[in-house]
């Protein structure tokens, strides 16, 4: 019997039992729907987070001192001398508030060399103006969400002065209120938010501006630019060897690797969880096929009496399971794509003490995901039909013909 004939017979059998076949197909479709929806959204957001971390500088390393140690100019020169280091610059970070239209808005403040930052973080692009030089005291480069509101209306233009209120904890736990006044020299293109830093809500100004206006002498840390990503691990290991436990060393490349390993773990857990839906589909398919075999016992006997071999009967029943699986994977995948896009529209919000970074990423609907889903669903059809097919194959023709 040709494959085409088997498909025609299987299709005819399913069409004669439409309600049962449709219900089984729905049960099978739940597996692909769940797998594609959850996996694509998880992978999409995971890839977005990893790319945003790498966009903050694959070659950049952050060195921050601990409480028992203070980084100085000598440390800066030492770090610059390490093999594989292109450049290094100190930075100071804090938080503050600006008032726009009577409303307070929280912002990040970074005292850092803007040109170094743009060289290290190639994903940051200047929209308007020119980044301030280290000697441009009182000037700043601001993020897109500071210059424009959510509707795109301009809030600050080049040359405007921004007054930032900064709260500092002084001796005895007393809170000091200080003002940082900076003129806008450049506005950044919209970045879109990263996993733990939001350039859109950040003010970048020369570190000397911070030191003079806020009375800050110490640095938060030192930014290091490695020659290329392959040098990052070497430079990191060298810094740890020199300073031991006196400093914390962070590289965005290492963070991206950790994030990717977490994402892969989540993806595996998601895949394992969706297997329960496929297990239910196997049970549903088996139930439908067993009932079908029982109802068609006499028909199977007639087929065998006409010359059908056991192997042909086996393949015929399995083909019915495969056909239902194929229809189920098409229906489930279609709804899975729709569900993935609807789910991803809700976005992901990462909240801090005073900040909330919203991330929106498209689902990762890769061909590999569809191929994996299709193979798994077809295996469901084969597994669900295997036992009923074996049972049908073993029915003796004489017994089957006497069956009522």
Coordinates of C-alpha atoms in Angstrom, one line a residue:
X1 CA 0.0 0.0 0.0
X2 CA 1.4 3.4 -1.0
X3 CA 1.9 6.2 1.4
X4 CA -0.7 8.3 -0.5
X5 CA -3.3 5.5 0.0
X6 CA -2.5 5.4 3.7
X7 CA -3.0 9.1 4.0
X8 CA -6.3 9.0 2.2
X9 CA -7.6 6.1 4.3
X10 CA -6.5 7.8 7.5
X11 CA -8.1 11.1 6.5
X12 CA -11.3 9.3 5.7
X13 CA -11.3 7.6 9.1
X14 CA -10.8 10.9 10.9
X15 CA -13.5 12.7 8.9
X16 CA -16.0 10.0 9.9
X17 CA -15.3 10.8 13.6
X18 CA -15.0 14.6 13.4
X19 CA -15.9 15.5 17.0
X20 CA -13.5 13.1 18.6
X21 CA -10.7 14.0 16.1
X22 CA -11.2 17.7 16.7
X23 CA -11.1 17.3 20.5
X24 CA -7.9 15.2 20.2
X25 CA -6.3 17.8 17.9
X26 CA -7.1 20.5 20.4
X27 CA -5.5 18.5 23.1
X28 CA -2.4 18.0 21.0
X29 CA -2.3 21.7 20.0
X30 CA -1.9 22.8 23.6
X31 CA 1.6 21.5 23.7
X32 CA 2.9 23.5 20.7
X33 CA 1.0 26.5 21.9
X34 CA 2.6 26.5 25.3
X35 CA 6.1 25.6 24.1
X36 CA 6.2 28.3 21.4
X37 CA 4.6 31.0 23.5
X38 CA 6.7 30.6 26.6
X39 CA 10.0 29.6 25.0
X40 CA 9.9 32.4 22.4
X41 CA 9.1 35.1 25.0
X42 CA 11.7 33.8 27.5
X43 CA 14.3 33.6 24.7
X44 CA 13.4 37.0 23.3
X45 CA 13.7 38.9 26.6
X46 CA 16.8 36.9 27.5
X47 CA 18.5 37.8 24.2
X48 CA 17.5 41.5 24.7
X49 CA 19.0 41.6 28.2
X50 CA 22.2 40.0 27.1
X51 CA 22.6 42.3 24.1
X52 CA 21.8 45.3 26.2
X53 CA 24.5 44.3 28.7
X54 CA 27.0 43.7 25.9
X55 CA 25.9 47.1 24.5
X56 CA 27.1 48.7 27.7
X57 CA 30.7 47.7 26.7
X58 CA 32.1 44.3 25.9
X59 CA 35.6 45.6 26.4
X60 CA 34.8 47.6 29.6
X61 CA 35.7 46.6 33.1
X62 CA 34.5 48.3 36.3
X63 CA 36.8 48.4 39.3
X64 CA 35.2 49.6 42.6
X65 CA 36.9 49.9 45.9
X66 CA 35.7 48.3 49.1
X67 CA 35.3 50.1 52.5
X68 CA 38.8 49.4 53.7
X69 CA 40.4 50.8 50.5
X70 CA 40.2 54.0 48.4
X71 CA 41.2 54.2 44.8
X72 CA 43.5 57.1 44.0
X73 CA 45.5 58.5 41.1
X74 CA 48.3 56.0 41.7
X75 CA 45.8 53.2 41.2
X76 CA 44.6 54.8 38.0
X77 CA 48.1 54.9 36.6
X78 CA 48.8 51.3 37.7
X79 CA 45.6 50.0 36.0
X80 CA 46.5 51.9 32.8
X81 CA 49.9 50.1 32.7
X82 CA 48.3 46.6 32.7
X83 CA 48.9 44.7 29.5
X84 CA 45.7 44.7 27.3
X85 CA 44.4 48.0 28.8
X86 CA 43.8 50.8 26.3
X87 CA 42.6 53.5 28.7
X88 CA 41.1 54.0 32.1
X89 CA 39.2 56.8 33.8
X90 CA 37.7 57.5 37.3
X91 CA 34.0 57.9 37.8
X92 CA 31.5 58.8 40.6
X93 CA 27.9 57.7 40.6
X94 CA 24.9 58.8 42.6
X95 CA 21.2 59.5 42.3
X96 CA 19.2 62.7 42.3
X97 CA 15.9 64.4 41.5
X98 CA 14.9 67.0 38.9
X99 CA 11.6 68.9 38.8
X100 CA 9.7 69.1 35.5
X101 CA 6.3 70.8 35.4
X102 CA 5.9 70.5 39.2
X103 CA 6.6 66.8 39.2
X104 CA 9.8 65.2 40.6
X105 CA 11.7 62.8 38.4
X106 CA 14.4 60.5 39.6
X107 CA 17.7 60.4 37.6
X108 CA 21.1 58.7 37.7
X109 CA 24.1 61.0 37.9
X110 CA 27.5 59.9 36.6
X111 CA 30.7 62.0 36.9
X112 CA 32.8 60.5 34.1
X113 CA 34.7 61.4 30.9
X114 CA 31.9 61.4 28.3
X115 CA 34.3 60.7 25.4
X116 CA 35.7 57.7 27.2
X117 CA 32.1 56.5 27.8
X118 CA 31.1 56.8 24.2
X119 CA 34.2 55.0 23.1
X120 CA 33.6 52.1 25.5
X121 CA 29.8 51.9 25.0
X122 CA 29.5 52.0 21.3
X123 CA 25.7 51.5 21.5
X124 CA 25.4 55.0 23.0
X125 CA 24.9 57.6 20.3
X126 CA 24.7 61.4 20.5
X127 CA 21.4 62.8 19.1
X128 CA 22.2 66.5 19.5
X129 CA 25.1 68.7 20.6
X130 CA 28.6 67.6 21.5
X131 CA 29.7 65.6 24.6
X132 CA 31.5 67.8 27.2
X133 CA 35.3 67.5 27.6
X134 CA 36.9 66.8 30.9
X135 CA 37.6 70.5 31.2
X136 CA 34.0 71.5 30.5
X137 CA 33.0 72.1 34.1
X138 CA 29.3 72.5 34.6
X139 CA 28.3 70.9 31.3
X140 CA 26.5 67.6 30.9
X141 CA 25.3 65.0 28.4
X142 CA 21.8 63.8 29.2
X143 CA 19.7 60.8 28.4
X144 CA 16.7 60.8 26.0
X145 CA 14.0 60.4 28.7
X146 CA 15.3 63.5 30.5
X147 CA 15.3 65.7 27.3
X148 CA 11.9 64.3 26.1
X149 CA 8.8 63.1 27.9
X150 CA 6.9 59.9 27.0
X151 CA 5.0 61.6 24.2
X152 CA 8.1 62.9 22.6
X153 CA 7.6 66.5 23.7
X154 CA 10.9 68.3 24.4
X155 CA 11.7 69.1 28.1
X156 CA 15.3 70.3 27.8
X157 CA 17.2 71.8 24.9
X158 CA 20.9 72.3 24.3
X159 CA 22.1 75.1 26.6
X160 CA 19.3 74.7 29.1
X161 CA 20.4 74.5 32.8
X162 CA 19.2 71.5 34.8
X163 CA 19.1 71.7 38.6
X164 CA 19.5 68.3 40.3
X165 CA 18.7 67.8 43.9
X166 CA 21.1 65.3 45.5
X167 CA 20.5 63.8 49.0
X168 CA 23.7 62.7 50.9
X169 CA 23.9 61.0 54.2
X170 CA 26.3 62.8 56.5
X171 CA 27.7 62.2 59.9
X172 CA 25.3 60.9 62.5
X173 CA 22.9 59.8 59.7
X174 CA 21.9 63.3 58.9
X175 CA 20.7 63.9 55.4
X176 CA 22.3 66.7 53.4
X177 CA 20.6 68.3 50.5
X178 CA 22.8 69.7 47.7
X179 CA 22.2 71.1 44.3
X180 CA 24.0 70.2 41.1
X181 CA 23.5 72.8 38.3
X182 CA 24.6 71.7 34.8
X183 CA 24.1 73.0 31.3
X184 CA 23.0 70.6 28.6
X185 CA 25.8 70.2 26.1
X186 CA 24.6 67.0 24.4
X187 CA 21.5 64.8 24.2
X188 CA 21.7 61.0 23.7
X189 CA 19.7 58.9 21.3
X190 CA 17.0 56.7 22.9
X191 CA 18.7 53.6 24.3
X192 CA 15.6 51.7 25.5
X193 CA 16.7 50.6 29.0
X194 CA 19.2 48.0 30.0
X195 CA 19.2 45.3 32.7
X196 CA 20.7 47.3 35.5
X197 CA 21.5 50.7 34.0
X198 CA 19.3 53.1 32.1
X199 CA 21.2 55.7 30.1
X200 CA 17.9 57.3 29.1
X201 CA 17.5 58.5 32.7
X202 CA 21.1 59.4 33.3
X203 CA 23.1 62.7 33.4
X204 CA 26.7 62.4 32.5
X205 CA 29.0 65.2 33.5
X206 CA 32.8 65.6 34.1
X207 CA 33.8 64.2 37.4
X208 CA 35.3 67.5 38.5
X209 CA 31.8 69.0 38.2
X210 CA 30.6 66.5 40.8
X211 CA 33.6 67.2 43.0
X212 CA 33.2 70.9 43.0
X213 CA 29.4 71.2 43.3
X214 CA 28.8 68.3 45.7
X215 CA 32.1 68.5 47.6
X216 CA 33.0 64.9 46.7
X217 CA 36.6 63.8 46.8
X218 CA 36.5 60.0 46.6
X219 CA 35.7 58.1 43.5
X220 CA 33.1 55.4 43.1
X221 CA 35.5 53.4 41.0
X222 CA 37.5 53.3 37.8
X223 CA 36.4 52.3 34.3
X224 CA 38.8 50.3 32.3
X225 CA 38.7 49.8 28.5
X226 CA 40.4 46.6 27.3
X227 CA 41.9 46.3 23.9
X228 CA 39.3 43.7 22.8
X229 CA 36.9 41.2 24.4
X230 CA 39.5 38.4 24.3
X231 CA 41.6 40.5 26.7
X232 CA 38.8 41.1 29.3
X233 CA 39.4 37.9 31.3
X234 CA 43.2 38.4 31.3
X235 CA 42.9 42.0 32.5
X236 CA 40.3 41.0 35.1
X237 CA 42.5 38.2 36.5
X238 CA 45.4 40.6 36.6
X239 CA 43.5 43.2 38.6
X240 CA 42.3 40.6 41.1
X241 CA 45.9 39.3 41.4
X242 CA 47.2 42.8 42.2
X243 CA 44.4 44.0 44.6
X244 CA 43.1 40.8 46.0
X245 CA 40.0 41.5 48.1
X246 CA 40.5 45.3 48.3
X247 CA 38.4 45.9 45.1
X248 CA 35.4 44.5 43.3
X249 CA 36.0 43.8 39.6
X250 CA 33.0 43.6 37.2
X251 CA 33.0 43.1 33.5
X252 CA 29.9 43.4 31.3
X253 CA 31.1 40.4 29.3
X254 CA 31.2 38.2 32.4
X255 CA 27.7 39.5 33.4
X256 CA 26.4 38.6 30.0
X257 CA 27.8 35.1 30.3
X258 CA 26.1 34.7 33.6
X259 CA 22.8 36.1 32.2
X260 CA 23.0 33.7 29.3
X261 CA 23.6 30.7 31.6
X262 CA 20.5 31.7 33.6
X263 CA 18.5 32.2 30.5
X264 CA 19.5 28.7 29.2
X265 CA 18.5 27.2 32.6
X266 CA 15.1 29.0 32.5
X267 CA 14.6 27.8 28.9
X268 CA 15.3 24.2 30.0
X269 CA 12.9 24.5 32.9
X270 CA 10.3 25.9 30.6
X271 CA 10.8 23.1 28.1
X272 CA 10.6 20.5 30.9
X273 CA 7.4 22.1 32.2
X274 CA 5.7 22.1 28.8
X275 CA 6.4 18.4 28.5
X276 CA 3.5 17.8 30.8
X277 CA 1.2 19.3 28.1
X278 CA 2.6 16.8 25.6
X279 CA 2.2 14.0 28.1
X280 CA -1.5 14.8 28.3
X281 CA -1.7 14.9 24.5
X282 CA -0.2 11.4 24.3
X283 CA -2.8 10.1 26.7
X284 CA -5.6 11.9 24.8
X285 CA -4.3 10.5 21.5
X286 CA -4.0 7.0 22.9
X287 CA -7.5 7.2 24.3
X288 CA -9.0 8.3 21.0
X289 CA -7.1 5.7 19.0
X290 CA -8.0 2.8 21.3
X291 CA -11.7 3.7 21.1
X292 CA -11.3 4.0 17.3
X293 CA -9.7 0.5 17.1
X294 CA -12.4 -1.0 19.2
X295 CA -15.1 0.5 17.1
X296 CA -13.4 -0.6 13.9
X297 CA -12.6 -4.1 15.0
X298 CA -14.9 -5.7 12.3
X299 CA -13.5 -3.3 9.7
X300 CA -10.0 -4.3 10.6
X301 CA -11.0 -7.9 10.2
X302 CA -12.4 -7.3 6.8
X303 CA -9.2 -5.5 5.8
X304 CA -7.1 -8.4 6.9
X305 CA -9.4 -10.8 5.1
X306 CA -8.9 -8.8 1.9
X307 CA -5.1 -9.2 2.2
X308 CA -3.9 -6.3 4.4
X309 CA -0.8 -7.3 6.3
X310 CA -0.3 -6.7 10.0
X311 CA 2.4 -4.2 9.2
X312 CA 0.0 -2.2 7.0
X313 CA -2.6 -2.1 9.7
X314 CA 0.0 -0.9 12.2
X315 CA 1.1 1.9 9.9
X316 CA -2.4 2.9 9.0
X317 CA -3.3 3.5 12.7
X318 CA 0.0 5.3 13.4
X319 CA -0.6 7.5 10.3
X320 CA -3.9 8.6 11.9
X321 CA -2.0 9.7 15.0
X322 CA 0.6 11.5 12.8
X323 CA -2.1 13.3 10.8
X324 CA -3.7 14.6 14.0
X325 CA -0.3 15.7 15.3
X326 CA 0.5 17.6 12.1
X327 CA -2.8 19.4 12.3
X328 CA -2.3 20.0 16.0
X329 CA 1.2 21.5 15.5
X330 CA 0.0 23.8 12.8
X331 CA -2.9 25.1 14.9
X332 CA -0.9 25.2 18.1
X333 CA 2.0 27.0 16.5
X334 CA -0.3 29.6 14.9
X335 CA -1.9 30.4 18.3
X336 CA 1.5 30.2 19.9
X337 CA 2.8 33.0 17.7
X338 CA -0.2 35.1 18.5
X339 CA 0.1 34.4 22.2
X340 CA 3.8 35.2 22.2
X341 CA 3.3 38.6 20.6
X342 CA 0.4 39.4 23.0
X343 CA 2.5 38.3 26.1
X344 CA 5.6 40.2 25.0
X345 CA 3.5 43.4 24.7
X346 CA 3.1 43.5 28.5
X347 CA 6.8 44.2 28.9
X348 CA 9.1 43.5 31.8
X349 CA 9.7 46.1 34.5
X350 CA 12.8 46.0 36.7
X351 CA 12.2 48.1 39.8
X352 CA 14.7 49.6 42.2
X353 CA 14.4 51.8 45.3
X354 CA 13.5 54.8 43.2
X355 CA 13.7 53.7 39.6
X356 CA 11.7 51.5 37.3
X357 CA 13.3 50.3 34.0
X358 CA 10.7 49.0 31.5
X359 CA 11.9 46.5 28.9
X360 CA 9.9 45.5 25.8
X361 CA 11.3 42.8 23.6
X362 CA 10.0 40.8 20.6
X363 CA 9.6 37.1 21.0
X364 CA 12.4 35.0 19.5
X365 CA 10.4 32.9 17.0
X366 CA 13.4 31.0 15.5
X367 CA 13.1 28.2 13.0
X368 CA 14.8 25.9 15.4
X369 CA 12.0 26.4 17.9
X370 CA 9.4 25.5 15.3
X371 CA 11.4 22.4 14.1
X372 CA 11.8 21.2 17.7
X373 CA 8.1 21.7 18.4
X374 CA 7.1 19.9 15.2
X375 CA 9.3 16.9 15.9
X376 CA 8.1 16.7 19.5
X377 CA 4.4 16.9 18.4
X378 CA 4.8 14.2 15.7
X379 CA 6.5 12.0 18.3
X380 CA 3.4 12.6 20.5
X381 CA 1.2 11.3 17.7
X382 CA 3.4 8.2 17.2
X383 CA 3.6 7.5 20.9
X384 CA -0.1 7.9 21.4
X385 CA -1.0 5.7 18.5
X386 CA 1.7 3.0 19.0
X387 CA -0.2 0.8 21.5
X388 CA -3.6 1.0 19.8
X389 CA -1.9 0.2 16.5
X390 CA -0.1 -2.8 18.0
X391 CA -3.4 -4.0 19.4
X392 CA -5.2 -3.6 16.0
X393 CA -2.3 -5.5 14.3
X394 CA -2.7 -8.5 16.7
X395 CA -6.5 -8.9 16.2
X396 CA -7.1 -12.3 14.4
X397 CA -9.2 -11.8 11.3
X398 CA -11.6 -14.6 12.3
X399 CA -12.2 -12.9 15.7
X400 CA -12.6 -9.5 14.1
X401 CA -15.2 -10.7 11.6
X402 CA -17.3 -12.2 14.4
X403 CA -17.1 -9.0 16.5
X404 CA -20.4 -7.2 17.0

